[in-house]
Amino acid sequence: MKLLDSTDSGNNSSIERTQYPYVTGTSVIGIKYKDGILMAADMGASYGSTLRYKSVERVKPVGKHSLIGASGEISDFQEILRSLDELILYDNMWDDGNSLGPKEVHNYLTRMMYNRRNKFDPLWNSLVLGGVKNGQKYLGMVSMIGVHFEDNHVATGFGNHLARPILRDEWHENLTFEDGVKLLEKCMRVLLYRDRSAVNKLQIAKITEEGVTVSQPYSLKTFWNFNAFQNPTAGAEGSW
Amino acid sequence: MDPSVGDLNSPHSMGTTIIGVTYNGGVVLGADSRTSTGVYVANRASDKITQLTDNVYVCRSGSAADSQIVSDYVRYFLHQHTIQLGEPATVKVAANLVRLLSYNNKSMLQTGLIIGGWDKYEGGKIYGVPLGGTILEQPFAIGGSGSTYLYGFFDQEWKEGMTKDEAEKLVVKAVSLAIARDGASGGVVRTVIINSDGVTRNFYPGDSLPLWHEELEPQNSLLDILSSSSSEPMVS
């Protein structure tokens, strides 16, 4: 039994393995806006098909300049947060007035994910990394196999299929905070309707040159009053 | 091995229902007492609430062997930690030790644990460490195969700031409901209450629990029913 695992510099006696996820978070969406980055994720963590935990924070600040959002296995995300904490700590200990920006953190995460993938022992997460440093906005994504890229809007999981098309249509440079939040909420609502693992409790986080704010948890209103929903089988009994 | 006998060589697994609940002043941990090997009940009176330190206990579910070895290692480490620290370990440290073992051996272990205890810094705390080694601090936690029947129950019945008696009654009721529907849970309900005054263990045998839907009052014998009733009891 190991207190520390094979990925620490000690012994390397592990069997080749690809694990499977147990407790998982669903989509994260991130967009650039006028003053920085906005990121949204619900607070759910599923255990297979059970919506087991409903108050899990999946968007967290990293240092002074970045925000990280994760989907996938929560235990691996918690481990990533610990590694990032250590990274930021060591950076602060230099006490040289410099601090790691989002670009650097994104690169660190990419290396972590890719190297684990090469050992057939991935961290089972898709990560969104956003931040602002010296006026420069940065938004990137890393997948569990180490695929990484930057864009004006990114999403993980279902968000790629449901949210990004909306963002491709409606995102533009210089979104205000209000417009950005409304756009994210539009995407989160669609995910709530159409993603089985979504829960109706979310947080939206904002990062600007001034700093990070993570909103309090809140729920979205949903709309069910379409005429077509009232009697959907009227024209075709037995259908659904 | 013929099918009717099940597989007596299956690994010992605690189907189980385990619960941990905070109340205003401490925590109440509860569990059933069934350990099964396939379909056979290997132990009908197991104690799944295991001590880690004087003030921290853990509810074990999943593989009996895995959960026992994890608790043994954590107890060992906590003992040393307590000596070095010079005061009782905190619930958070105990829970994180469990997490470390669960996370770093995730491909080999199959055990879900609920850690509960009381320390002078944070009071009563409950931590869930499910499969995979995620750690989540919660006002209450449920686990084991029987817990699937309790999500709705707790969604409705859970309240913040209960008293010790309300909390214990809730736990006993919940385990009892899970036992009624989960074949892998059964036996007696054990509870452990931990607060600033110390630790109290309670035992609720099967016959002291309430009856649920389609369950009947246990009788000694049909003969008692026959003799006590006046009209025609044995009618075809």
Coordinates of C-alpha atoms in Angstrom, one line a residue:
Chain A
M1 CA 0.0 0.0 0.0
K2 CA 1.4 3.3 -0.9
L3 CA 1.0 6.6 0.8
L4 CA 2.8 8.3 -2.1
D5 CA 2.2 7.0 -5.6
S6 CA 4.5 6.0 -8.4
T7 CA 4.4 9.5 -10.0
D8 CA 6.5 10.9 -7.2
S9 CA 10.2 10.7 -7.7
G10 CA 10.5 7.6 -5.5
N11 CA 10.0 4.1 -6.7
N12 CA 8.5 3.2 -10.1
S13 CA 7.0 -0.2 -9.4
S14 CA 3.5 0.6 -10.8
I15 CA 1.8 -1.6 -13.3
E16 CA 0.9 -0.1 -16.7
R17 CA -2.7 1.0 -16.3
T18 CA -5.3 3.3 -17.6
Q19 CA -7.7 4.0 -14.9
Y20 CA -11.4 4.8 -15.1
P21 CA -13.1 7.8 -13.5
Y22 CA -15.4 7.4 -10.5
V23 CA -16.6 10.8 -9.3
T24 CA -16.9 13.2 -12.3
G25 CA -17.7 16.7 -13.1
T26 CA -19.3 17.8 -16.3
S27 CA -18.8 20.7 -18.7
V28 CA -16.8 23.9 -18.0
I29 CA -17.2 26.9 -20.3
G30 CA -14.8 29.9 -20.6
I31 CA -15.0 33.1 -22.6
K32 CA -12.8 36.2 -23.1
Y33 CA -14.6 39.4 -22.5
K34 CA -13.7 43.1 -22.4
D35 CA -12.0 43.2 -19.0
G36 CA -10.7 39.6 -18.8
I37 CA -12.1 36.0 -18.6
L38 CA -15.4 34.6 -17.5
M39 CA -15.7 31.0 -16.6
A40 CA -18.8 28.9 -15.7
A41 CA -19.3 25.4 -14.3
D42 CA -22.1 23.7 -12.4
M43 CA -21.5 22.4 -8.9
G44 CA -22.3 18.8 -9.7
A45 CA -20.1 15.7 -9.3
S46 CA -21.7 12.4 -10.6
Y47 CA -21.0 8.9 -9.5
G48 CA -21.8 6.9 -12.7
S49 CA -25.4 7.9 -13.4
T50 CA -26.1 9.1 -9.9
L51 CA -26.0 12.9 -9.3
R52 CA -24.2 12.3 -6.1
Y53 CA -22.6 15.6 -5.0
K54 CA -24.2 18.9 -5.6
S55 CA -21.9 21.5 -4.0
V56 CA -18.5 20.8 -5.6
E57 CA -16.5 23.9 -6.6
R58 CA -15.1 23.1 -10.0
V59 CA -13.6 26.6 -10.7
K60 CA -10.8 27.7 -8.6
P61 CA -8.3 30.6 -8.6
V62 CA -4.6 29.9 -9.1
G63 CA -2.1 32.5 -7.9
K64 CA -3.0 36.1 -8.6
H65 CA -3.5 35.9 -12.3
S66 CA -5.3 32.7 -13.2
L67 CA -8.5 30.6 -12.9
I68 CA -8.8 26.9 -13.5
G69 CA -11.9 25.0 -14.2
A70 CA -12.0 21.2 -14.4
S71 CA -14.3 18.4 -15.6
G72 CA -13.7 14.7 -15.2
E73 CA -12.4 12.8 -12.1
I74 CA -12.6 15.1 -9.1
S75 CA -9.9 13.3 -7.1
D76 CA -7.4 14.0 -10.0
F77 CA -8.6 17.6 -10.0
Q78 CA -7.9 17.9 -6.3
E79 CA -4.4 16.5 -6.9
I80 CA -3.8 19.0 -9.7
L81 CA -4.9 21.8 -7.3
R82 CA -2.3 20.6 -4.8
S83 CA 0.4 20.6 -7.5
L84 CA -0.6 24.1 -8.6
D85 CA -0.5 25.2 -5.0
E86 CA 3.0 24.0 -4.6
L87 CA 4.0 25.6 -7.9
I88 CA 2.6 29.0 -6.8
L89 CA 4.2 28.6 -3.4
Y90 CA 7.7 28.0 -4.8
D91 CA 7.2 30.9 -7.2
N92 CA 6.3 33.2 -4.3
M93 CA 9.3 32.0 -2.4
W94 CA 11.6 33.5 -5.0
D95 CA 10.2 36.8 -3.7
D96 CA 11.5 38.5 -6.9
G97 CA 8.4 40.5 -7.7
N98 CA 7.6 38.2 -10.6
S99 CA 4.6 35.9 -10.6
L100 CA 3.4 33.0 -12.8
G101 CA 0.9 34.1 -15.4
P102 CA -1.8 32.1 -17.1
K103 CA 0.4 31.2 -20.0
E104 CA 3.0 29.6 -17.7
V105 CA 0.4 27.8 -15.6
H106 CA -1.3 26.5 -18.8
N107 CA 2.1 25.2 -20.0
Y108 CA 2.7 23.5 -16.7
L109 CA -0.6 21.8 -16.8
T110 CA 0.0 20.6 -20.4
R111 CA 3.3 19.0 -19.4
M112 CA 1.7 17.4 -16.4
M113 CA -1.2 15.9 -18.4
Y114 CA 0.9 14.8 -21.4
N115 CA 3.6 13.1 -19.3
R116 CA 1.0 11.2 -17.3
R117 CA -0.6 10.2 -20.6
N118 CA 2.7 8.8 -21.9
K119 CA 2.8 6.6 -18.8
F120 CA -0.6 5.2 -19.6
D121 CA -1.8 6.7 -16.3
P122 CA -3.6 9.9 -17.1
L123 CA -5.1 12.5 -14.9
W124 CA -8.7 12.0 -16.0
N125 CA -9.6 15.7 -16.5
S126 CA -10.3 18.3 -19.1
L127 CA -9.0 21.7 -17.8
V128 CA -9.9 25.2 -18.7
L129 CA -7.2 27.8 -17.8
G130 CA -8.0 31.5 -18.0
G131 CA -6.3 34.6 -16.8
V132 CA -5.1 38.2 -17.3
K133 CA -1.6 39.5 -16.8
N134 CA -0.3 42.9 -17.7
G135 CA -3.4 43.6 -19.6
Q136 CA -3.0 40.5 -21.7
K137 CA -6.1 38.1 -21.6
Y138 CA -5.4 34.4 -22.0
L139 CA -7.8 31.5 -22.3
G140 CA -6.7 27.9 -23.0
M141 CA -7.7 24.3 -22.6
V142 CA -5.8 21.0 -21.8
S143 CA -7.3 17.6 -22.3
M144 CA -6.4 14.4 -20.4
I145 CA -4.2 13.3 -23.2
G146 CA -2.3 16.6 -23.3
V147 CA -4.0 18.2 -26.3
H148 CA -3.8 21.9 -25.6
F149 CA -4.8 25.1 -27.4
E150 CA -6.0 28.7 -26.8
D151 CA -9.1 30.4 -28.1
N152 CA -11.5 33.2 -27.4
H153 CA -14.0 30.7 -26.1
V154 CA -13.4 27.1 -24.8
A155 CA -15.5 24.4 -23.3
T156 CA -15.1 20.8 -22.0
G157 CA -17.2 17.7 -22.5
F158 CA -20.8 18.4 -23.6
G159 CA -20.0 22.0 -23.6
N160 CA -18.0 21.5 -26.8
H161 CA -21.1 20.2 -28.6
L162 CA -23.8 22.4 -27.1
A163 CA -22.1 25.6 -25.9
R164 CA -19.5 26.3 -28.5
P165 CA -21.9 26.6 -31.5
I166 CA -23.8 29.3 -29.5
L167 CA -20.5 31.0 -28.7
R168 CA -19.3 30.9 -32.3
D169 CA -22.5 32.7 -33.3
E170 CA -22.8 35.2 -30.4
W171 CA -19.3 35.8 -29.0
H172 CA -17.6 39.0 -30.0
E173 CA -14.6 41.0 -28.9
N174 CA -15.4 43.6 -26.2
L175 CA -18.4 41.8 -24.6
T176 CA -19.4 43.6 -21.4
F177 CA -19.5 41.8 -18.1
E178 CA -23.3 41.7 -18.3
D179 CA -23.4 40.4 -21.8
G180 CA -20.8 37.8 -21.0
V181 CA -22.7 36.5 -18.0
K182 CA -25.9 36.4 -20.1
L183 CA -24.1 34.5 -22.8
L184 CA -22.7 32.0 -20.4
E185 CA -26.0 31.5 -18.7
K186 CA -27.6 30.9 -22.1
C187 CA -25.1 28.1 -22.7
M188 CA -25.4 26.7 -19.1
R189 CA -29.2 26.6 -19.5
V190 CA -28.9 24.5 -22.7
L191 CA -26.5 22.2 -20.9
L192 CA -29.0 21.9 -18.1
Y193 CA -31.7 20.8 -20.5
R194 CA -29.6 18.5 -22.6
D195 CA -26.8 17.1 -20.4
R196 CA -27.8 14.3 -18.2
S197 CA -25.0 15.0 -15.7
A198 CA -25.8 18.6 -15.3
V199 CA -27.2 20.0 -12.0
N200 CA -29.0 23.2 -11.5
K201 CA -26.5 25.0 -9.3
L202 CA -23.7 26.9 -10.8
Q203 CA -21.0 29.4 -10.2
I204 CA -19.6 32.0 -12.6
A205 CA -16.1 33.2 -12.0
K206 CA -14.5 36.4 -13.3
I207 CA -10.8 37.3 -13.6
T208 CA -9.5 40.7 -14.5
E209 CA -6.3 42.6 -14.0
E210 CA -7.7 43.5 -10.5
G211 CA -8.2 40.0 -9.4
V212 CA -10.5 37.0 -9.1
T213 CA -14.2 36.8 -8.0
V214 CA -16.1 33.6 -7.8
S215 CA -19.9 34.1 -7.6
Q216 CA -22.0 32.5 -4.9
P217 CA -23.8 29.4 -6.0
Y218 CA -27.1 30.0 -7.8
S219 CA -29.7 28.3 -9.9
L220 CA -31.2 29.1 -13.3
K221 CA -34.8 29.3 -14.2
T222 CA -35.9 26.9 -16.9
F223 CA -38.7 27.2 -19.4
W224 CA -41.2 24.4 -20.1
N225 CA -44.3 26.2 -21.4
F226 CA -44.0 25.5 -25.0
N227 CA -47.4 24.6 -26.7
A228 CA -45.7 21.6 -28.3
F229 CA -44.8 20.3 -24.8
Q230 CA -48.3 20.3 -23.5
N231 CA -49.7 17.5 -25.7
P232 CA -46.7 16.1 -27.6
T233 CA -48.4 12.9 -28.7
A234 CA -51.7 14.6 -29.8
G235 CA -51.0 14.0 -33.5
A236 CA -49.4 10.6 -33.1
E237 CA -50.8 8.6 -30.2
G238 CA -48.1 6.3 -28.7
S239 CA -45.3 8.4 -29.8
W240 CA -43.2 10.5 -27.5
Chain B
M1 CA -19.7 -24.5 -7.9
D2 CA -23.4 -24.8 -8.5
P3 CA -25.3 -21.6 -9.1
S4 CA -27.7 -22.0 -6.1
V5 CA -24.9 -21.8 -3.6
G6 CA -23.6 -18.5 -5.1
D7 CA -19.9 -18.1 -5.0
L8 CA -18.5 -18.8 -1.6
N9 CA -15.1 -17.9 -2.9
S10 CA -16.2 -14.3 -3.8
P11 CA -14.2 -11.7 -2.0
H12 CA -15.8 -10.6 1.3
S13 CA -17.7 -7.5 0.4
M14 CA -19.6 -5.3 2.7
G15 CA -22.7 -4.4 0.7
T16 CA -23.5 -2.0 3.4
T17 CA -25.3 1.1 4.3
I18 CA -23.1 3.8 6.0
I19 CA -24.1 7.2 7.2
G20 CA -22.3 10.2 8.9
V21 CA -24.3 13.2 10.0
T22 CA -23.2 16.4 11.8
Y23 CA -25.4 18.0 14.4
N24 CA -24.9 21.0 16.5
G25 CA -22.1 19.8 18.8
G26 CA -20.7 16.8 17.1
V27 CA -21.3 13.9 14.7
V28 CA -23.3 10.7 14.6
L29 CA -22.0 7.8 12.5
G30 CA -24.3 4.9 11.6
A31 CA -24.0 1.6 9.8
D32 CA -25.7 -1.8 9.2
S33 CA -23.9 -5.0 10.2
R34 CA -24.0 -7.4 7.2
T35 CA -20.9 -8.7 5.5
S36 CA -21.6 -10.9 2.5
T37 CA -19.5 -13.3 0.4
G38 CA -21.5 -13.5 -2.8
V39 CA -25.0 -14.4 -1.6
Y40 CA -23.9 -15.8 1.7
V41 CA -23.9 -13.6 4.8
A42 CA -20.5 -14.2 6.2
N43 CA -21.0 -12.0 9.3
R44 CA -24.4 -10.8 10.4
A45 CA -23.2 -8.7 13.2
S46 CA -20.1 -6.9 11.9
D47 CA -18.9 -3.6 13.2
K48 CA -18.3 -1.3 10.3
I49 CA -17.6 1.8 12.4
T50 CA -13.9 1.5 13.2
Q51 CA -11.9 3.6 15.5
L52 CA -8.9 5.6 14.1
T53 CA -8.2 7.7 17.2
D54 CA -10.0 8.6 20.4
N55 CA -11.9 11.3 18.6
V56 CA -12.1 10.1 15.0
Y57 CA -14.0 7.1 13.6
V58 CA -14.5 5.8 10.1
C59 CA -17.4 4.0 8.5
R60 CA -16.3 1.3 6.0
S61 CA -18.0 0.1 2.9
G62 CA -17.0 -1.9 -0.2
S63 CA -14.3 -4.6 0.1
A64 CA -14.0 -5.7 3.7
A65 CA -10.3 -6.4 3.3
D66 CA -9.5 -3.2 1.5
S67 CA -11.3 -1.0 4.1
Q68 CA -9.8 -2.9 7.0
I69 CA -6.2 -2.5 5.7
V70 CA -6.8 1.2 4.9
S71 CA -8.1 1.8 8.5
D72 CA -5.2 -0.1 9.9
Y73 CA -2.6 2.0 8.1
V74 CA -4.4 5.2 8.9
R75 CA -4.6 4.3 12.6
Y76 CA -0.9 3.5 12.6
F77 CA 0.0 6.8 10.9
L78 CA -2.4 8.8 13.1
H79 CA -0.9 7.3 16.3
Q80 CA 2.6 8.5 15.3
H81 CA 1.2 11.8 14.2
T82 CA -0.5 12.3 17.6
I83 CA 2.7 11.6 19.4
Q84 CA 4.6 14.0 17.3
L85 CA 1.9 16.7 17.4
G86 CA 1.5 16.4 21.2
E87 CA -2.3 16.7 21.0
P88 CA -5.2 14.8 19.4
A89 CA -5.2 14.6 15.6
T90 CA -7.8 16.7 13.8
V91 CA -10.6 15.1 11.8
K92 CA -9.2 16.8 8.7
V93 CA -5.8 15.2 9.0
A94 CA -7.4 11.7 9.5
A95 CA -9.6 12.2 6.5
N96 CA -6.7 13.3 4.3
L97 CA -4.6 10.3 5.3
V98 CA -7.5 8.1 4.2
R99 CA -7.6 10.1 1.0
L100 CA -3.9 9.7 0.3
L101 CA -4.1 5.9 0.6
S102 CA -7.3 5.7 -1.5
Y103 CA -6.1 8.0 -4.2
N104 CA -2.6 6.6 -4.6
N105 CA -3.8 3.1 -4.7
K106 CA -6.9 3.8 -6.7
S107 CA -6.4 1.0 -9.2
M108 CA -6.2 -1.6 -6.5
L109 CA -8.7 -0.5 -3.8
Q110 CA -12.4 -0.8 -3.8
T111 CA -13.6 0.9 -0.7
G112 CA -15.7 3.9 0.1
L113 CA -15.2 5.5 3.5
I114 CA -16.9 8.1 5.7
I115 CA -14.7 9.7 8.3
G116 CA -16.3 11.5 11.2
G117 CA -15.1 12.9 14.4
W118 CA -14.7 15.9 16.7
D119 CA -11.7 18.1 17.4
K120 CA -11.4 21.3 19.4
Y121 CA -10.6 23.5 16.4
E122 CA -13.4 22.7 14.0
G123 CA -15.9 20.8 16.2
G124 CA -17.8 17.9 14.6
K125 CA -16.9 17.2 10.9
I126 CA -17.8 14.6 8.3
Y127 CA -15.6 13.8 5.3
G128 CA -16.6 11.5 2.5
V129 CA -13.9 9.6 0.6
P130 CA -15.6 7.6 -2.2
L131 CA -14.0 5.3 -4.8
G132 CA -11.1 7.1 -6.5
G133 CA -10.0 9.1 -3.5
T134 CA -11.9 12.3 -3.9
I135 CA -12.3 14.1 -0.5
L136 CA -15.4 16.1 0.2
E137 CA -16.3 17.7 3.5
Q138 CA -20.1 17.5 3.9
P139 CA -22.8 18.3 6.5
F140 CA -23.9 14.7 6.1
A141 CA -22.6 11.8 4.0
I142 CA -24.1 8.4 2.9
G143 CA -22.3 5.5 1.3
G144 CA -22.4 1.8 0.5
S145 CA -24.9 -0.1 -1.7
G146 CA -27.8 0.8 0.6
S147 CA -27.3 4.5 0.2
T148 CA -28.9 4.5 -3.2
Y149 CA -32.2 4.1 -1.4
L150 CA -31.5 7.1 0.9
Y151 CA -30.8 10.0 -1.5
G152 CA -34.5 11.0 -1.7
F153 CA -35.0 10.4 2.1
F154 CA -32.1 12.7 3.0
D155 CA -33.1 15.3 0.4
Q156 CA -36.4 15.6 2.3
E157 CA -35.4 15.0 5.9
W158 CA -32.0 16.6 6.4
K159 CA -32.0 19.8 8.4
E160 CA -29.1 21.9 9.6
G161 CA -28.6 22.3 13.3
M162 CA -30.3 19.2 14.7
T163 CA -29.9 18.1 18.3
K164 CA -28.0 14.9 19.2
D165 CA -31.1 12.9 19.6
E166 CA -32.7 14.1 16.4
A167 CA -29.5 13.3 14.5
E168 CA -29.3 9.8 16.0
K169 CA -33.0 9.1 15.3
L170 CA -32.5 10.2 11.7
V171 CA -29.5 7.9 11.2
V172 CA -31.2 4.9 12.7
K173 CA -34.4 5.5 10.6
A174 CA -32.3 5.9 7.5
V175 CA -30.2 2.7 8.0
S176 CA -33.3 0.8 8.8
L177 CA -35.0 2.0 5.6
A178 CA -32.0 1.0 3.6
I179 CA -31.8 -2.4 5.2
A180 CA -35.5 -2.9 4.2
R181 CA -34.7 -2.6 0.5
D182 CA -31.0 -3.5 0.0
G183 CA -30.2 -7.2 0.1
A184 CA -26.6 -6.4 0.8
S185 CA -27.5 -4.5 4.0
G186 CA -29.0 -6.1 7.1
G187 CA -28.6 -7.2 10.7
V188 CA -28.4 -4.6 13.4
V189 CA -27.9 -0.8 13.3
R190 CA -24.8 0.5 15.1
T191 CA -24.3 4.1 15.9
V192 CA -21.3 6.0 17.3
I193 CA -21.8 9.6 18.6
I194 CA -18.7 11.7 18.9
N195 CA -18.6 15.1 20.6
S196 CA -16.6 17.2 23.1
D197 CA -17.7 14.8 25.9
G198 CA -16.3 11.8 24.2
V199 CA -17.7 8.8 22.3
T200 CA -20.9 6.8 22.8
R201 CA -21.6 3.5 21.0
N202 CA -25.2 2.3 20.5
F203 CA -26.7 -0.9 19.3
Y204 CA -30.2 -1.3 17.8
P205 CA -31.1 -4.9 17.1
G206 CA -33.3 -5.7 14.1
D207 CA -36.4 -6.3 16.2
S208 CA -36.2 -2.8 17.8
L209 CA -36.4 -1.1 14.4
P210 CA -39.7 0.2 13.0
L211 CA -41.6 -1.8 10.4
W212 CA -41.9 -0.5 6.9
H213 CA -44.2 -1.2 3.9
E214 CA -45.2 -4.8 3.6
E215 CA -43.3 -5.8 6.7
L216 CA -45.2 -7.6 9.5
E217 CA -44.8 -7.7 13.2
P218 CA -42.5 -10.7 14.0
Q219 CA -44.2 -13.6 15.9
N220 CA -42.8 -16.5 17.8
S221 CA -45.0 -19.0 16.0
L222 CA -48.1 -19.5 13.9
L223 CA -49.4 -21.4 16.8
D224 CA -49.6 -18.2 18.9
I225 CA -51.6 -16.6 16.1
L226 CA -54.0 -19.5 15.9
S227 CA -54.5 -19.8 19.6
S228 CA -55.1 -16.1 20.1
S229 CA -57.6 -15.6 17.3
S230 CA -61.2 -16.7 17.6
S231 CA -62.5 -16.9 14.0
E232 CA -61.3 -19.1 11.2
P233 CA -57.6 -18.3 10.6
M234 CA -56.7 -21.3 8.4
V235 CA -59.1 -20.7 5.5
S236 CA -58.3 -21.9 2.0

